[in-house]
PDB file of C-alpha atoms and ligand atoms in Angstrom:
ATOM      1  CA  MET V   1      62.618  -1.536  34.266  1.00 69.00           C
ATOM      2  CA  ASN V   2      62.698  -3.840  37.282  1.00 78.00           C
ATOM      3  CA  ASP V   3      59.367  -2.873  38.804  1.00 93.00           C
ATOM      4  CA  CYS V   4      57.371  -2.297  35.617  1.00 97.00           C
ATOM      5  CA  ILE V   5      54.411  -4.671  35.365  1.00 98.00           C
ATOM      6  CA  PHE V   6      54.367  -4.522  31.551  1.00 98.00           C
ATOM      7  CA  CYS V   7      58.107  -5.296  31.356  1.00 98.00           C
ATOM      8  CA  LYS V   8      57.417  -8.336  33.523  1.00 98.00           C
ATOM      9  CA  ILE V   9      54.605  -9.402  31.180  1.00 98.00           C
ATOM     10  CA  ALA V  10      56.882  -8.837  28.156  1.00 97.00           C
ATOM     11  CA  LYS V  11      59.546 -11.035  29.768  1.00 96.00           C
ATOM     12  CA  ARG V  12      56.868 -13.618  30.662  1.00 95.00           C
ATOM     13  CA  GLU V  13      57.740 -13.277  34.339  1.00 96.00           C
ATOM     14  CA  ILE V  14      54.050 -12.844  35.133  1.00 96.00           C
ATOM     15  CA  PRO V  15      51.221 -14.443  33.151  1.00 98.00           C
ATOM     16  CA  ALA V  16      49.051 -12.704  30.591  1.00 98.00           C
ATOM     17  CA  ASP V  17      46.653 -13.802  27.877  1.00 98.00           C
ATOM     18  CA  VAL V  18      48.921 -13.018  24.918  1.00 98.00           C
ATOM     19  CA  VAL V  19      47.174 -12.674  21.552  1.00 98.00           C
ATOM     20  CA  PHE V  20      50.125 -11.470  19.429  1.00 98.00           C
ATOM     21  CA  GLU V  21      53.883 -11.199  19.735  1.00 97.00           C
ATOM     22  CA  ASP V  22      56.908 -10.559  17.601  1.00 97.00           C
ATOM     23  CA  ASP V  23      60.436  -9.348  18.284  1.00 96.00           C
ATOM     24  CA  ASN V  24      59.364  -5.822  19.212  1.00 96.00           C
ATOM     25  CA  VAL V  25      55.686  -5.880  20.196  1.00 98.00           C
ATOM     26  CA  LEU V  26      53.481  -7.846  22.583  1.00 98.00           C
ATOM     27  CA  ALA V  27      49.661  -7.758  22.728  1.00 98.00           C
ATOM     28  CA  PHE V  28      47.639  -9.232  25.584  1.00 98.00           C
ATOM     29  CA  ARG V  29      44.120  -8.982  26.993  1.00 98.00           C
ATOM     30  CA  ASP V  30      43.470  -6.217  29.516  1.00 98.00           C
ATOM     31  CA  ILE V  31      42.899  -7.573  33.023  1.00 98.00           C
ATOM     32  CA  HIS V  32      39.848  -5.275  33.396  1.00 97.00           C
ATOM     33  CA  PRO V  33      38.179  -5.382  29.962  1.00 98.00           C
ATOM     34  CA  GLN V  34      36.041  -2.379  29.029  1.00 96.00           C
ATOM     35  CA  ALA V  35      34.681  -3.954  25.840  1.00 97.00           C
ATOM     36  CA  PRO V  36      34.213  -7.470  24.399  1.00 98.00           C
ATOM     37  CA  VAL V  37      37.635  -7.033  22.774  1.00 98.00           C
ATOM     38  CA  HIS V  38      40.127  -5.146  24.943  1.00 98.00           C
ATOM     39  CA  VAL V  39      43.758  -5.806  24.117  1.00 98.00           C
ATOM     40  CA  LEU V  40      46.843  -3.858  25.213  1.00 98.00           C
ATOM     41  CA  LEU V  41      49.701  -3.406  22.747  1.00 98.00           C
ATOM     42  CA  ILE V  42      53.145  -2.626  24.136  1.00 98.00           C
ATOM     43  CA  PRO V  43      56.717  -2.386  22.916  1.00 98.00           C
ATOM     44  CA  ARG V  44      58.941  -5.001  24.553  1.00 97.00           C
ATOM     45  CA  LYS V  45      61.305  -2.135  25.334  1.00 96.00           C
ATOM     46  CA  HIS V  46      60.429   0.049  28.323  1.00 96.00           C
ATOM     47  CA  LEU V  47      59.438   3.321  26.652  1.00 96.00           C
ATOM     48  CA  VAL V  48      57.781   6.177  28.532  1.00 94.00           C
ATOM     49  CA  PRO V  49      56.070   8.506  26.046  1.00 87.00           C
ATOM     50  CA  THR V  50      55.704  11.376  28.501  1.00 85.00           C
ATOM     51  CA  LYS V  51      59.506  11.475  28.680  1.00 87.00           C
ATOM     52  CA  GLY V  52      59.690  11.696  24.868  1.00 86.00           C
ATOM     53  CA  LEU V  53      60.629   9.022  22.364  1.00 88.00           C
ATOM     54  CA  ALA V  54      64.038   8.903  20.708  1.00 91.00           C
ATOM     55  CA  ALA V  55      64.111   8.817  16.921  1.00 90.00           C
ATOM     56  CA  GLU V  56      65.430   5.240  17.128  1.00 91.00           C
ATOM     57  CA  ASP V  57      62.251   4.244  19.010  1.00 92.00           C
ATOM     58  CA  ALA V  58      59.816   5.774  16.538  1.00 89.00           C
ATOM     59  CA  ARG V  59      59.779   2.586  14.444  1.00 93.00           C
ATOM     60  CA  VAL V  60      58.164   0.574  17.213  1.00 95.00           C
ATOM     61  CA  VAL V  61      55.129   2.866  17.175  1.00 94.00           C
ATOM     62  CA  ALA V  62      54.593   1.938  13.519  1.00 95.00           C
ATOM     63  CA  ASP V  63      55.119  -1.713  14.484  1.00 97.00           C
ATOM     64  CA  ILE V  64      52.411  -1.366  17.151  1.00 98.00           C
ATOM     65  CA  PHE V  65      49.929   0.036  14.613  1.00 97.00           C
ATOM     66  CA  GLN V  66      50.686  -2.845  12.258  1.00 97.00           C
ATOM     67  CA  ALA V  67      50.269  -5.331  15.125  1.00 98.00           C
ATOM     68  CA  ALA V  68      46.965  -3.641  16.038  1.00 98.00           C
ATOM     69  CA  ARG V  69      45.666  -4.339  12.573  1.00 98.00           C
ATOM     70  CA  GLU V  70      46.640  -8.012  12.892  1.00 98.00           C
ATOM     71  CA  VAL V  71      45.049  -8.260  16.345  1.00 98.00           C
ATOM     72  CA  ALA V  72      41.853  -6.586  15.076  1.00 98.00           C
ATOM     73  CA  GLU V  73      41.665  -9.114  12.239  1.00 98.00           C
ATOM     74  CA  LYS V  74      42.295 -12.064  14.588  1.00 98.00           C
ATOM     75  CA  GLU V  75      39.734 -10.800  17.085  1.00 98.00           C
ATOM     76  CA  GLY V  76      37.127 -10.262  14.355  1.00 98.00           C
ATOM     77  CA  VAL V  77      36.757  -6.487  14.748  1.00 98.00           C
ATOM     78  CA  PHE V  78      38.715  -5.229  11.763  1.00 98.00           C
ATOM     79  CA  GLU V  79      35.599  -4.843   9.607  1.00 98.00           C
ATOM     80  CA  SER V  80      33.265  -3.671  12.390  1.00 98.00           C
ATOM     81  CA  GLY V  81      35.816  -1.150  13.653  1.00 97.00           C
ATOM     82  CA  TYR V  82      37.892  -0.588  16.728  1.00 97.00           C
ATOM     83  CA  ARG V  83      39.405   2.171  18.825  1.00 97.00           C
ATOM     84  CA  LEU V  84      43.122   2.523  19.521  1.00 97.00           C
ATOM     85  CA  ILE V  85      43.905   4.894  22.380  1.00 96.00           C
ATOM     86  CA  ALA V  86      46.764   5.825  24.691  1.00 95.00           C
ATOM     87  CA  ASN V  87      45.944   7.380  28.054  1.00 94.00           C
ATOM     88  CA  THR V  88      48.512   9.958  29.073  1.00 90.00           C
ATOM     89  CA  GLY V  89      48.730  11.491  32.548  1.00 89.00           C
ATOM     90  CA  PRO V  90      46.364  11.731  35.511  1.00 91.00           C
ATOM     91  CA  ASP V  91      43.339  13.325  33.793  1.00 91.00           C
ATOM     92  CA  ALA V  92      43.342  10.458  31.284  1.00 92.00           C
ATOM     93  CA  GLY V  93      43.482   7.925  34.119  1.00 91.00           C
ATOM     94  CA  GLN V  94      46.857   6.512  33.087  1.00 93.00           C
ATOM     95  CA  GLU V  95      47.954   3.764  35.504  1.00 95.00           C
ATOM     96  CA  VAL V  96      50.986   2.233  33.799  1.00 97.00           C
ATOM     97  CA  GLU V  97      53.804   4.424  32.457  1.00 95.00           C
ATOM     98  CA  HIS V  98      55.216   1.869  29.958  1.00 97.00           C
ATOM     99  CA  LEU V  99      53.969   2.917  26.497  1.00 96.00           C
ATOM    100  CA  HIS V 100      50.760   1.060  25.646  1.00 98.00           C
ATOM    101  CA  PHE V 101      47.775   1.357  23.381  1.00 98.00           C
ATOM    102  CA  HIS V 102      44.312   0.010  24.209  1.00 98.00           C
ATOM    103  CA  LEU V 103      42.571  -1.737  21.311  1.00 98.00           C
ATOM    104  CA  LEU V 104      38.836  -1.733  22.040  1.00 98.00           C
ATOM    105  CA  GLY V 105      36.050  -3.206  19.952  1.00 98.00           C
ATOM    106  CA  GLY V 106      33.285  -5.744  19.629  1.00 98.00           C
ATOM    107  CA  LYS V 107      30.471  -3.294  20.389  1.00 97.00           C
ATOM    108  CA  LYS V 108      29.391   0.261  19.566  1.00 96.00           C
ATOM    109  CA  LEU V 109      31.894   2.206  21.649  1.00 95.00           C
ATOM    110  CA  GLY V 110      29.939   5.454  21.832  1.00 90.00           C
ATOM    111  CA  ALA V 111      31.431   8.835  22.637  1.00 90.00           C
ATOM    112  CA  LEU V 112      35.183   9.065  23.050  1.00 88.00           C
ATOM    113  CA  VAL V 113      34.687  11.045  26.254  1.00 86.00           C
ATOM    114  CA  PRO V 114      31.528  10.062  28.207  1.00 77.00           C
ATOM    115  CA  LEU V 115      29.295  13.114  28.712  1.00 71.00           C
ATOM    116  CA  GLN V 116      29.073  12.648  32.493  1.00 64.00           C
ATOM    117  CA  LEU V 117      32.820  13.277  32.779  1.00 55.00           C
ATOM    118  CA  ASN V 118      32.585  16.727  31.156  1.00 51.00           C
TER     119      ASN V 118
HETATM  120  P1  DGP B   1      46.140   2.891  31.508  1.00 59.37           P
HETATM  121  O1  DGP B   1      45.059   3.493  32.352  1.00 59.37           O
HETATM  122  O2  DGP B   1      46.050   3.395  30.107  1.00 59.37           O
HETATM  123  O3  DGP B   1      47.508   3.045  32.121  1.00 59.37           O
HETATM  124  O4  DGP B   1      45.783   1.345  31.434  1.00 59.37           O
HETATM  125  C1  DGP B   1      46.500   0.322  32.028  1.00 59.37           C
HETATM  126  C2  DGP B   1      45.702  -0.937  31.804  1.00 59.37           C
HETATM  127  O5  DGP B   1      46.509  -2.026  32.149  1.00 59.37           O
HETATM  128  C3  DGP B   1      44.413  -1.040  32.627  1.00 59.37           C
HETATM  129  O6  DGP B   1      43.289  -1.074  31.743  1.00 59.37           O
HETATM  130  C4  DGP B   1      44.548  -2.358  33.375  1.00 59.37           C
HETATM  131  C5  DGP B   1      45.694  -3.037  32.670  1.00 59.37           C
HETATM  132  N1  DGP B   1      46.537  -3.825  33.547  1.00 59.37           N
HETATM  133  C6  DGP B   1      47.175  -3.383  34.656  1.00 59.37           C
HETATM  134  N2  DGP B   1      47.890  -4.391  35.219  1.00 59.37           N
HETATM  135  C7  DGP B   1      47.696  -5.472  34.420  1.00 59.37           C
HETATM  136  C8  DGP B   1      48.183  -6.806  34.455  1.00 59.37           C
HETATM  137  O7  DGP B   1      48.930  -7.212  35.341  1.00 59.37           O
HETATM  138  N3  DGP B   1      47.755  -7.633  33.473  1.00 59.37           N
HETATM  139  C9  DGP B   1      46.937  -7.221  32.466  1.00 59.37           C
HETATM  140  N4  DGP B   1      46.580  -8.128  31.542  1.00 59.37           N
HETATM  141  N5  DGP B   1      46.466  -5.966  32.385  1.00 59.37           N
HETATM  142  C10 DGP B   1      46.840  -5.110  33.361  1.00 59.37           C
END
């Protein structure tokens, strides 16, 4: 996708603090960290989950979960625990449509949904 910011990061057309990469997955630090460890994991391919994933793309989701484990180990939060989430749609505050998971850790993360938002 020409105008997708995460595609540009995946192609290294714009800079990012990359912490993991392989042929299918890239992980880089979120520009607005919400926790001491806040890494985004994306497929290199432009996938939009709200449009549905083809069976041929399902493998990359498993690859992302495996990469998340490696990132958590590297970042020192595998033992203490971490949260892996994907915002989907306006109520979740999704900004970028390219499939991505947030890996958050390094502190007690508290409630999944803050009470003041209820
Ligand atoms: P979401 O709300 O789930 O769509 O989160 C998108 C995240 O992407 C948000 O936490 C900020 C982050 N982000 C947006 N643009 C950039 C960028 O250019 N670089 C980096 N590193 N992160 C970005």
